[in-house]
Short mmCIF file of C-alpha atoms and ligand atoms in Angstrom, two decimals:
data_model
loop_
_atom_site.label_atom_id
_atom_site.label_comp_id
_atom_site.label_asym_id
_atom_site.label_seq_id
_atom_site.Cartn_x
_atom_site.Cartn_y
_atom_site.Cartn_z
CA UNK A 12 -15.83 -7.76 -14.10
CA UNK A 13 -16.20 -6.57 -10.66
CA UNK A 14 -18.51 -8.13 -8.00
CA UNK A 15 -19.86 -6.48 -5.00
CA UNK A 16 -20.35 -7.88 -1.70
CA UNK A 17 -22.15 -6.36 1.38
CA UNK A 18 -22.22 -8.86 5.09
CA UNK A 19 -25.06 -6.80 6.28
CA UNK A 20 -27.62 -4.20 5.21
CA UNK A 21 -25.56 -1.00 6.20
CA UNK A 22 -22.80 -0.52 3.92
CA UNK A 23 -21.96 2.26 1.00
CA UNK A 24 -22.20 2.58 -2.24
CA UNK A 25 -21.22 5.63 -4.34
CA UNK A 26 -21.89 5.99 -7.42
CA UNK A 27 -18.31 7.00 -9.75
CA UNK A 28 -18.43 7.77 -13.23
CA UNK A 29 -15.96 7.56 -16.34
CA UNK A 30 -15.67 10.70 -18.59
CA UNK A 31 -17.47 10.00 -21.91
CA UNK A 32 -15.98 8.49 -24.57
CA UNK A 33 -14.88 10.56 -27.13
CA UNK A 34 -17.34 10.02 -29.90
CA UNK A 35 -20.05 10.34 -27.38
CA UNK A 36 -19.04 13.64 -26.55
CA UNK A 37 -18.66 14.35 -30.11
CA UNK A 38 -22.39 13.61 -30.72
CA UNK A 39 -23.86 14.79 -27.64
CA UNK A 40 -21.89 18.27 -27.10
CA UNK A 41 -22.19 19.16 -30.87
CA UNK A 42 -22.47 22.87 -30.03
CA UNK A 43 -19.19 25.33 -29.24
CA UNK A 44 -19.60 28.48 -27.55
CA UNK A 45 -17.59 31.42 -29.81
CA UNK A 46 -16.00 33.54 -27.18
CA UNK A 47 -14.71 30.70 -25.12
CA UNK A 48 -14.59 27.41 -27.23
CA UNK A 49 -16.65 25.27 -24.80
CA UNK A 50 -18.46 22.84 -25.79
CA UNK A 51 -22.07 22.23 -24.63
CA UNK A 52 -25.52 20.86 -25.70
CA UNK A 53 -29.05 22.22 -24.87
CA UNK A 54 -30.89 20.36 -23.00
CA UNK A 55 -35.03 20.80 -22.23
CA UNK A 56 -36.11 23.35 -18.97
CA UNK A 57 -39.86 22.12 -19.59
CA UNK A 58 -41.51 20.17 -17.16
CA UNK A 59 -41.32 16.62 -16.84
CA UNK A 60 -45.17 15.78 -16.14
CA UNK A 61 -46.61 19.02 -17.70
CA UNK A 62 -49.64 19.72 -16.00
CA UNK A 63 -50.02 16.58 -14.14
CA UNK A 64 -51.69 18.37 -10.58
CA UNK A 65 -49.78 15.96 -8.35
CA UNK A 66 -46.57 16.79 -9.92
CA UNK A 67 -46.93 20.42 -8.64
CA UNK A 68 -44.82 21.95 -11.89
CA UNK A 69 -44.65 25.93 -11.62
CA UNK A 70 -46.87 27.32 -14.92
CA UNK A 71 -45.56 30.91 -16.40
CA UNK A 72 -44.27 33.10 -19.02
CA UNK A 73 -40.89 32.98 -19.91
CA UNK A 74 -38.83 35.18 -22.72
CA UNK A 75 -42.43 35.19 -24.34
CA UNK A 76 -43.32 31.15 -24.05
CA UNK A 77 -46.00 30.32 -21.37
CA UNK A 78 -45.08 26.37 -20.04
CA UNK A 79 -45.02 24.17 -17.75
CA UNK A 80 -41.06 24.47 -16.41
CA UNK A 81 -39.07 22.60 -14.66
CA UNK A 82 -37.68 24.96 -12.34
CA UNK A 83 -39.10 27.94 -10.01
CA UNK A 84 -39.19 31.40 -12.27
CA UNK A 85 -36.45 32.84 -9.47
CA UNK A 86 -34.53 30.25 -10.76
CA UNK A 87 -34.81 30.98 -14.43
CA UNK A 88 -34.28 34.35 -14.21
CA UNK A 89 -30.80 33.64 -12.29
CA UNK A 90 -29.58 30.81 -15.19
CA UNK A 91 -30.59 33.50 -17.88
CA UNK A 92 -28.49 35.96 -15.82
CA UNK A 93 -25.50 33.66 -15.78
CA UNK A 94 -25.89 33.38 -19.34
CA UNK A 95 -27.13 29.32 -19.18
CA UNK A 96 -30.43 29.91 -21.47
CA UNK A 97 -30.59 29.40 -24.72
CA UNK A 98 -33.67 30.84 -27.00
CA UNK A 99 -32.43 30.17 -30.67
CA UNK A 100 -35.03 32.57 -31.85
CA UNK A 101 -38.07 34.98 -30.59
CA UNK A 102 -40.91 32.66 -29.42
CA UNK A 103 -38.52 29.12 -29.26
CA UNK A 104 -38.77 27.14 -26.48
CA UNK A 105 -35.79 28.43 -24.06
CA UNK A 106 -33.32 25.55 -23.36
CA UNK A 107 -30.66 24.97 -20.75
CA UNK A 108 -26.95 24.96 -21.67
CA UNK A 109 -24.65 22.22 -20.28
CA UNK A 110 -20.92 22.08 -20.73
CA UNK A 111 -18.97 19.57 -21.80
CA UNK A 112 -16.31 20.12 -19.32
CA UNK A 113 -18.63 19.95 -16.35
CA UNK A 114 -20.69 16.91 -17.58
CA UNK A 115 -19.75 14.16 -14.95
CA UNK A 116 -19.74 11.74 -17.81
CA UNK A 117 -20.80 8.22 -17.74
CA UNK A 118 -21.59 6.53 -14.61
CA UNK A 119 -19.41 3.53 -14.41
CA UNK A 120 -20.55 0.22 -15.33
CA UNK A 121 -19.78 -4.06 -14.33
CA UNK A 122 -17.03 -4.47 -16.49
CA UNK A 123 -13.72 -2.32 -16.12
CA UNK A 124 -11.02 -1.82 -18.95
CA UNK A 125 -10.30 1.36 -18.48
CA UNK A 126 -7.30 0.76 -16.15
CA UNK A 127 -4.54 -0.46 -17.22
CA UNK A 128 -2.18 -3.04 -15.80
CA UNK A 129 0.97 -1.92 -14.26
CA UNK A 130 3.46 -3.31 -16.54
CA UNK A 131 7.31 -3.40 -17.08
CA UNK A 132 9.57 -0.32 -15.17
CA UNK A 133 7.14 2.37 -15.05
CA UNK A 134 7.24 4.51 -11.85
CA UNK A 135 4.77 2.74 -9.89
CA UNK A 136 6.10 -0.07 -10.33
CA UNK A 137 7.61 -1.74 -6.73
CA UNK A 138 8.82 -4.96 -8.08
CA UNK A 139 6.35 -6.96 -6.75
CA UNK A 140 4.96 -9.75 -8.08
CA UNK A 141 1.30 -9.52 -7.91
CA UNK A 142 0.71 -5.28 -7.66
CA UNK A 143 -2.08 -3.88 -8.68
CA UNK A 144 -3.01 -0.51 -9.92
CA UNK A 145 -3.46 2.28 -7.52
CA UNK A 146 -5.87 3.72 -9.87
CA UNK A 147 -7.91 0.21 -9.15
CA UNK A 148 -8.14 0.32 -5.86
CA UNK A 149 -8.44 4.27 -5.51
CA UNK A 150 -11.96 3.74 -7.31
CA UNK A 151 -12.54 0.50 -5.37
CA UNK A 152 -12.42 2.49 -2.22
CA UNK A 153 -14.28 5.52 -3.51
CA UNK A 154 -17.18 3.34 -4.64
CA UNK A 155 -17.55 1.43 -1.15
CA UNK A 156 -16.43 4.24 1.13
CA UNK A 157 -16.62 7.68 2.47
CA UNK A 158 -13.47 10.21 3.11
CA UNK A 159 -12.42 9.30 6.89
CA UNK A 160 -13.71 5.73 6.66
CA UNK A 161 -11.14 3.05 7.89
CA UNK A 162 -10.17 0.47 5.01
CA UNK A 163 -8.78 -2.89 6.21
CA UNK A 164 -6.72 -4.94 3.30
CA UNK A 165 -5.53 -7.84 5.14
CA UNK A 166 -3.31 -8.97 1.91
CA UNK A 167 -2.17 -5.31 1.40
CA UNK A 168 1.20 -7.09 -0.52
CA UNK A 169 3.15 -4.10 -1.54
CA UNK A 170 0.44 -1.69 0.11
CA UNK A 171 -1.35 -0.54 -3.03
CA UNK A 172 -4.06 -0.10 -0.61
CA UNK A 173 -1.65 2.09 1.42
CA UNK A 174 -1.43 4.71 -1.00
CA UNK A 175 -4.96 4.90 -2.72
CA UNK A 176 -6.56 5.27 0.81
CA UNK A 177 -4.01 8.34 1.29
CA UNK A 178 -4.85 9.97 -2.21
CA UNK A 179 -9.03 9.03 -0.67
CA UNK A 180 -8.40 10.18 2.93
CA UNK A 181 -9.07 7.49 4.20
CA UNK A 182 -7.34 5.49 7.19
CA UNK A 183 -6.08 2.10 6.77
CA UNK A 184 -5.00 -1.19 8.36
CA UNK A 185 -2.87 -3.52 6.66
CA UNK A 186 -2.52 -6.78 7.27
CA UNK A 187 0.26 -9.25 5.53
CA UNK A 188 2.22 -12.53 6.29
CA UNK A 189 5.22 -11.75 4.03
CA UNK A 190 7.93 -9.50 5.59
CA UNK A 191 8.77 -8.40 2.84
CA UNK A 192 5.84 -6.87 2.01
CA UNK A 193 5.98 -5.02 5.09
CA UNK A 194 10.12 -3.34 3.78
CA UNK A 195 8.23 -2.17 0.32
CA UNK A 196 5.47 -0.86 2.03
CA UNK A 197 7.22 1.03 4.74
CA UNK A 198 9.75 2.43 2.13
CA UNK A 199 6.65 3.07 -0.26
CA UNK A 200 5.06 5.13 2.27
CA UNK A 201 8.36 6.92 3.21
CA UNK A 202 8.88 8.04 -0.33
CA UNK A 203 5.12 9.89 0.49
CA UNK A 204 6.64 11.35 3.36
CA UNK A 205 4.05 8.99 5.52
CA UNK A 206 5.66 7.40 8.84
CA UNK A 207 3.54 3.82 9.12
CA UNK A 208 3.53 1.94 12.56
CA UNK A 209 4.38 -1.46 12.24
CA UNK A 210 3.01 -4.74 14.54
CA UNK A 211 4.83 -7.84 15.20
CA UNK A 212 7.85 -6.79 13.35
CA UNK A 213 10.61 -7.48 15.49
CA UNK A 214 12.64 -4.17 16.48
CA UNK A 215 14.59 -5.61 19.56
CA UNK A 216 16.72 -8.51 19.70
CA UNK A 217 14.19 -10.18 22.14
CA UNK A 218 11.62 -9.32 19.61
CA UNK A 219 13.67 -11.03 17.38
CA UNK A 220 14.10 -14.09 19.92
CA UNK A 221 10.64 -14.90 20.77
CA UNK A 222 9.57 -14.65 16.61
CA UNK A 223 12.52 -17.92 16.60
CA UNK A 224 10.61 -19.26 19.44
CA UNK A 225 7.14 -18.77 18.05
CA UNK A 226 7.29 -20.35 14.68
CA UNK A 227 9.01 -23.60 14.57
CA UNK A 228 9.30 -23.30 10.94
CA UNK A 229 12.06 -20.41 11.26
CA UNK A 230 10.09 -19.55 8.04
CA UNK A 231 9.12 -15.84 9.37
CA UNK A 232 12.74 -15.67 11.54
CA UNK A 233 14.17 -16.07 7.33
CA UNK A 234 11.99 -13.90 5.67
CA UNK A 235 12.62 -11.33 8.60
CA UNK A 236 16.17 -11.39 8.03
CA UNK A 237 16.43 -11.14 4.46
CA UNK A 238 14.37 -8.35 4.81
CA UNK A 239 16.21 -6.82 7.01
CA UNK A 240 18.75 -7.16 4.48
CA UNK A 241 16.66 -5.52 1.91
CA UNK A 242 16.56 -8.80 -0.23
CA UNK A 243 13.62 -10.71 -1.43
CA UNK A 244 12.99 -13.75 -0.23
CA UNK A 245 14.12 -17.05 -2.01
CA UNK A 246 11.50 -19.91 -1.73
CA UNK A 247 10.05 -20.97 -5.39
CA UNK A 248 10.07 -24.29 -5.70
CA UNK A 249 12.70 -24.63 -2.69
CA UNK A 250 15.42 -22.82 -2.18
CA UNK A 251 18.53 -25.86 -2.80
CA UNK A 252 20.30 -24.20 0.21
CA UNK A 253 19.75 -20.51 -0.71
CA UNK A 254 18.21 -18.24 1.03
CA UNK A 255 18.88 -15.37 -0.26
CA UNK A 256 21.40 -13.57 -3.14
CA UNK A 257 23.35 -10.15 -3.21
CA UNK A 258 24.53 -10.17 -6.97
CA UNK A 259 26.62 -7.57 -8.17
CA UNK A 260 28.83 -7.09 -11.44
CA UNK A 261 32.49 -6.41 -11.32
CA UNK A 262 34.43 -5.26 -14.46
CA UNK A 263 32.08 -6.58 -16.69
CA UNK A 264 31.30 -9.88 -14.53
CA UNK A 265 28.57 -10.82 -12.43
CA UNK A 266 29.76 -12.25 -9.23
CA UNK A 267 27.42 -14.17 -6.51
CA UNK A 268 26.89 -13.83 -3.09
CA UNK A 269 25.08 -16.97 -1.21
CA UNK A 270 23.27 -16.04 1.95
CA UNK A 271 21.92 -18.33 4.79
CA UNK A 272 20.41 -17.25 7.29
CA UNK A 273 20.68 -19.39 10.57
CA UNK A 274 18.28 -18.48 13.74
CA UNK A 275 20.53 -21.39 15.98
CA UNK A 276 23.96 -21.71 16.16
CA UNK A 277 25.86 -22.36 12.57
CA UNK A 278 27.36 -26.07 13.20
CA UNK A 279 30.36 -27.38 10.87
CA UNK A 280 28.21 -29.01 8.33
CA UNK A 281 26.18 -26.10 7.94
CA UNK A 282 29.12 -24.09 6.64
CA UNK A 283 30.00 -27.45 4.16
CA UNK A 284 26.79 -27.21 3.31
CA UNK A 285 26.97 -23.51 2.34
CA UNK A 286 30.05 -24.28 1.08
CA UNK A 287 29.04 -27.12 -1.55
CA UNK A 288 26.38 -24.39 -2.26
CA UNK A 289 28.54 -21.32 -3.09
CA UNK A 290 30.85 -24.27 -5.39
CA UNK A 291 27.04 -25.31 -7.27
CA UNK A 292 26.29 -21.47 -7.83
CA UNK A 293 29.87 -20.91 -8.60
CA UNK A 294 29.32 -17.95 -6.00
CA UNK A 295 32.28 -15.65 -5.05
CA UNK A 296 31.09 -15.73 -1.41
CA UNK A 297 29.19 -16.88 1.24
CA UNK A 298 27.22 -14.71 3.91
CA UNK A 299 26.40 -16.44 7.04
CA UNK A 300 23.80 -14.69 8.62
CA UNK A 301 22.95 -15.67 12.06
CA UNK A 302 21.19 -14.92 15.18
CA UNK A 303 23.49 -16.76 17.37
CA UNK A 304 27.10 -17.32 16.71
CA UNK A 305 28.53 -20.33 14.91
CA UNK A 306 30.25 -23.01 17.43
CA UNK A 307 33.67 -23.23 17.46
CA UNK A 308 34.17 -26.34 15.50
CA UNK A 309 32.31 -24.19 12.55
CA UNK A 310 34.55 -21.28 12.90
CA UNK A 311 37.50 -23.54 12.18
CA UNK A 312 35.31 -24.63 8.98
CA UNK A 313 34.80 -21.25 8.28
CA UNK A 314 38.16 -19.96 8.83
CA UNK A 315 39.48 -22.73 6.56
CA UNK A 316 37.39 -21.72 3.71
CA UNK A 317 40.41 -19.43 3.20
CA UNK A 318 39.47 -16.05 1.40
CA UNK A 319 38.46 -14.29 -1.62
CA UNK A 320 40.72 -11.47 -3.51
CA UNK A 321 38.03 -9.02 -5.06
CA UNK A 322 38.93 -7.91 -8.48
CA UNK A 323 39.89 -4.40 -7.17
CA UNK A 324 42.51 -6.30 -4.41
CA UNK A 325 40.90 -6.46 -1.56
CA UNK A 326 40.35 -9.60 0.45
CA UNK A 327 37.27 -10.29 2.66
CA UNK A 328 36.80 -13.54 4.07
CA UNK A 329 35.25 -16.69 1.73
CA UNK A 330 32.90 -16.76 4.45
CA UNK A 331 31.35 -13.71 5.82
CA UNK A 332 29.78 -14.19 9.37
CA UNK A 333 27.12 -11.65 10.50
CA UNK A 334 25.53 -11.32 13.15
CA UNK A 335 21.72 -10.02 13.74
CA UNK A 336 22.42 -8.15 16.60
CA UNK A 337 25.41 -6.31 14.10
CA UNK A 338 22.77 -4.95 12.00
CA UNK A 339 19.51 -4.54 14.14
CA UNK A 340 21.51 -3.13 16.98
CA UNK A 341 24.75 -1.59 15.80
CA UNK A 342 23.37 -0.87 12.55
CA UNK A 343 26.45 -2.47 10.87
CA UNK A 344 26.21 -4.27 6.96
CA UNK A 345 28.15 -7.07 6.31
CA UNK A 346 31.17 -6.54 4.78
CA UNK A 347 30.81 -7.40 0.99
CA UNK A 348 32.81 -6.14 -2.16
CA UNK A 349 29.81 -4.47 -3.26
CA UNK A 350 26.82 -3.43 -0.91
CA UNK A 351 24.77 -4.01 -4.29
CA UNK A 352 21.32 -5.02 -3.21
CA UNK A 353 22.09 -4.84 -0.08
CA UNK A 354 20.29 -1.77 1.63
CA UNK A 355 21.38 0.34 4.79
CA UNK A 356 18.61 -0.51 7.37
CA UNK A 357 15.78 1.69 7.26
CA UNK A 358 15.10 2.08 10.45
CA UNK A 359 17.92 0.99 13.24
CA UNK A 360 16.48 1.32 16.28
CA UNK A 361 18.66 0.93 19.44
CA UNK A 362 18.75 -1.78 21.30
CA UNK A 363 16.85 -0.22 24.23
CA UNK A 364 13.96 1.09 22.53
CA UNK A 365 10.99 -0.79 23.35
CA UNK A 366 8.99 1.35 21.01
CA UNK A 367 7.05 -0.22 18.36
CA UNK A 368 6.55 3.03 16.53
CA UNK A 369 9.02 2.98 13.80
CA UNK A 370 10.24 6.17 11.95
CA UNK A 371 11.13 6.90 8.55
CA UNK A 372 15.09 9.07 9.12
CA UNK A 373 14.32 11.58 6.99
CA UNK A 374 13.16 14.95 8.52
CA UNK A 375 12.68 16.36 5.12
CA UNK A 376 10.00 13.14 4.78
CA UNK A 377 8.24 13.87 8.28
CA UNK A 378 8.31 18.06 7.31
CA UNK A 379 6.10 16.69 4.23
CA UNK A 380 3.99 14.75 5.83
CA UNK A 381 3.05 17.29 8.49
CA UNK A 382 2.58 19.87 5.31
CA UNK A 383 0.32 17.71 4.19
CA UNK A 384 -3.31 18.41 5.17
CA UNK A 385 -4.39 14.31 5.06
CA UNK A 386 -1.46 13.59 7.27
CA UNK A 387 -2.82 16.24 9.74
CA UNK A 388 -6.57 15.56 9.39
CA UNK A 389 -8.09 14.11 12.88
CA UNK A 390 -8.59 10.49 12.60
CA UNK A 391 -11.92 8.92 12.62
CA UNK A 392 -13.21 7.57 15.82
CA UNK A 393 -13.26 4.05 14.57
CA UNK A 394 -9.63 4.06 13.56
CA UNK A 395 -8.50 5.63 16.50
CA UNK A 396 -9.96 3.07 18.12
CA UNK A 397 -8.89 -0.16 16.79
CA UNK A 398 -5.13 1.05 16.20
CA UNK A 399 -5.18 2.41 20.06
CA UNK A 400 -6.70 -1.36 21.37
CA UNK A 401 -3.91 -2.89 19.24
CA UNK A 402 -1.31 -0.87 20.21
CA UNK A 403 -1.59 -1.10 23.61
CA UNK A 404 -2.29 -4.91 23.47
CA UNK A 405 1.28 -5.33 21.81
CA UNK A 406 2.61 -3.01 24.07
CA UNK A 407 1.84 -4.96 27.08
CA UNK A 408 2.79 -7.86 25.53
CA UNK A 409 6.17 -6.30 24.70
CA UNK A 410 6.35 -5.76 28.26
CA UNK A 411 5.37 -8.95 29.97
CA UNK A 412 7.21 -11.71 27.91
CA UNK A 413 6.13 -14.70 30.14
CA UNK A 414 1.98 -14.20 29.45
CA UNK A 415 2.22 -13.15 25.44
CA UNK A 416 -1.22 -14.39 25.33
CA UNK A 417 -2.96 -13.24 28.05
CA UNK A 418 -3.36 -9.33 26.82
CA UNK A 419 -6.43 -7.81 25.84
CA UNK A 420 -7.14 -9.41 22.60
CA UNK A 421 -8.61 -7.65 19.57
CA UNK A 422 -12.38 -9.11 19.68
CA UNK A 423 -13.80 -11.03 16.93
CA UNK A 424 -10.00 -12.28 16.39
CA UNK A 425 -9.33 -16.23 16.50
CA UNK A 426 -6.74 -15.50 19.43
CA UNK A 427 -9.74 -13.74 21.43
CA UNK A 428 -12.15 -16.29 20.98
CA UNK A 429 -9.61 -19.19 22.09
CA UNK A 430 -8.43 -16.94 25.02
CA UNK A 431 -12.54 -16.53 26.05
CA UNK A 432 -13.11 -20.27 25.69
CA UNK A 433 -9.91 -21.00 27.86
CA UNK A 434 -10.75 -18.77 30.64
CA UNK A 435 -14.51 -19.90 30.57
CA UNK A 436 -13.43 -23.44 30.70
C1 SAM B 508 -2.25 -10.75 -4.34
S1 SAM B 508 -1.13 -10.19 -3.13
C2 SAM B 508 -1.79 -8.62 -2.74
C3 SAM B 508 -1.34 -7.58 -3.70
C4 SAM B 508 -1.83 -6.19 -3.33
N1 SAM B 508 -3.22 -6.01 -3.67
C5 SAM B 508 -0.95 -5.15 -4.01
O1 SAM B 508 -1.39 -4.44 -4.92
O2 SAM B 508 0.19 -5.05 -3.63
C6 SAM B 508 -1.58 -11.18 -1.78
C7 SAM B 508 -0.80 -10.93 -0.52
O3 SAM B 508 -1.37 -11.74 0.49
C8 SAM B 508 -0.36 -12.13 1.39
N2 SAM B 508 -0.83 -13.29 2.13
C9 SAM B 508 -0.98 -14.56 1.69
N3 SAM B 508 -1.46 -15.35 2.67
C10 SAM B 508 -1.64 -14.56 3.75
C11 SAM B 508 -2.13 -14.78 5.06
N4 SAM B 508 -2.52 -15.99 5.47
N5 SAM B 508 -2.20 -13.75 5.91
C12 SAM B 508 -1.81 -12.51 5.52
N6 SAM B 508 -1.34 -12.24 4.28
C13 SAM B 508 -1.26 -13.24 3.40
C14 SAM B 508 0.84 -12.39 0.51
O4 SAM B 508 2.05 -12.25 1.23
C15 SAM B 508 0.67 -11.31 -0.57
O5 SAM B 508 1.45 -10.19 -0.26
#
């Protein structure tokens, strides 16, 4: 059932339509043109209101019948020239052909069950948990919306949103507190060729820095890292000292890789405690991944953790110690017997960019999406003009670390009104 809900006066409303069911169409297009196999009905060219004066109907002779019609008698002429008028015999009311295949079918009604779910491993599938169809939200936006219009989901999850507003042409702003949301979206859009620009998502290792320092939870510093590491994050019903897991089968066995991620220094009984962990999950290996590096009472832990002999020989370390800064500024994956689950960064940026524009690598991708006329369109005032206020609010808050606040706020937002009521107090 859907519900529609308008905050003011001003808003749109389109109206879509489904094409008719089949046994309507059977009834209602019973005729079939011979030469081309169309089907089409007749419908009535009289007028509605006959003679009424005030409805001003034109009154004249057509293929022998004098009537009140429903259209000018220029207008006649030109259907009967395009072959649109019907007169089954001499002295029958002429009628008006209409095709089946141009009928605009039904227009849609309250209750929708004509999408279906998306189920199981088909393509659009993205693995996350609560997608919905783009075919939903493609008709959610055409309903409410116009071509060019900006569409703000501010739970755009796995960016379902993203992609219906490109197949609409319209621009979009996402908004969502999981990081990892943010990975499938960006590599969602990549795989359309579409480069998206990304807020508050750390590029920088001071990015990275004040996130730890901004949320004392460390929850966004975690999810942050494991997506970095292209792995979900692990929190249902608490995570028993796992953060994360790189699984992988070797001759015919599944082996286990714990990760923890660590924003402070790793202390000694944080590696037991990973340790006691991996021996629980009878894990093969544990990956501590850290922003700072352990102390040097935990490397001694760590380095007495001995090592693990891979079925194919090789030996890595029990413990694997990475380092943010590896990955985010040298690009570098930890070193694991298989890199299963694991995914190359998708966009290493050097340490020295400041940028927050983020690009997808592939040229191929960008060629596409500069082929592609949406991609290319000019963007609507309105979106131009929100994206430009918040870019260059981040940007100068990028730039002066000591006043994060104290940019130009996005009005109406909960950080501009407290930042108004501060400086008027
Ligand atoms: C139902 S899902 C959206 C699914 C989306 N329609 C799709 O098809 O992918 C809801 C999303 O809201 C996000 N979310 C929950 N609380 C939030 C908050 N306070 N601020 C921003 N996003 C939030 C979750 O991370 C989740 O991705």
């Amino acid at each position: 059932m859907s519900l529609y809900y308008s905050a003011s006066d001003r808003f749109t409303f389109n109206v879509a339509y489904t094409p008719l069911p089949e046994s309507t169409a059977a009834t209602w297009y019973r005729h079939v043109e011979p030469e081309t196999g169309r089907r089409y009905n007749l419908a009535d060219m009289t007028a509605p209101g006959g003679a009424s004066p005030e409805k001003r109907n034109p009154h004249y002779e057509f293929l022998g019948v004098k009537r009140y019609w429903r259209y000018s008698e220029e207008r006649m002429r030109h259907l009967l020239e395009q072959g649109l008028v019907v007169q089954t015999k001499p002295g029958n009311v002429p009628q008006l052909k209409r095709y089946l295949d141009e009928s605009k079918g039904v227009p849609l009604q309250d209750v929708w069950t004509d999408i279906p779910m998306v189920r199981g491993r088909g393509p659009e599938r993205r693995g996350y948990p609560t997608q919905k169809p783009v075919a939903l939200l493609e008709r959610i936006i055409n309903l409410s919306s116009n071509a060019g219009d900006v569409v703000l989901d501010p739970f755009c999850g796995c960016g379902t949103v993203f992609e219906a507003t490109r197949r609409t042409r319209r621009r979009r702003i996402g908004i969502d507190i999981s990081d990892f949301a943010v990975k499938v979206i960006r590599e969602r859009m990549a795989e359309e060729g579409e480069d998206i620009e990304v807020f508050d998502w750390p590029t920088e290792m001071d990015g990275v820095r004040r996130m730890v320092d901004s949320d004392r939870t460390r929850r966004r510093f975690e999810d942050w890292a494991l997506a970095r590491l292209g792995l979900p994050t692990n929190r249902r019903g608490g995570d028993g000292g796992v953060d994360g897991k790189v699984t992988f089968t070797s001759r015919g066995k599944q082996l286990h890789v714990i990760v923890s991620v660590k924003s402070a220094k790793p202390r000694p009984s944080e590696v037991r405690d990973l340790l006691g962990t991996m021996h629980r999950e009878r894990a093969v290996m544990g990956l501590l991944f850290t922003l700072e590096q352990p102390t040097a009472l935990a490397w001694q832990e760590i380095h007495a953790a001995g090592r693990y002999r891979a079925p194919d020989g090789t030996e890595y370390p029990k413990i694997v110690v990475h380092q943010v800064e590896d990955l985010l500024v040298h690009g570098r994956l930890p070193d694991l017997p298989s890199k299963h689950g694991i995914q190359e960064p998708l966009w290493p940026i050097p340490a020295s960019t400041r940028s927050v524009r983020l690009r997808t690598p592939s040229a191929r991708l960008s060629r596409r999406a500069a082929q592609d006329d949406h991609a290319t369109a000019p963007p609507p005032v309105a979106a131009v003009d929100v994206l430009e206020r918040v870019r260059s609010a981040h940007a100068r808050r990028l730039a002066d670390r000591d006043a994060p606040a104290a940019t130009e706020p996005i009005e109406g937002s909960t950080k501009a009104r407290r930042l108004r009521n501060t400086t008027a107090g």
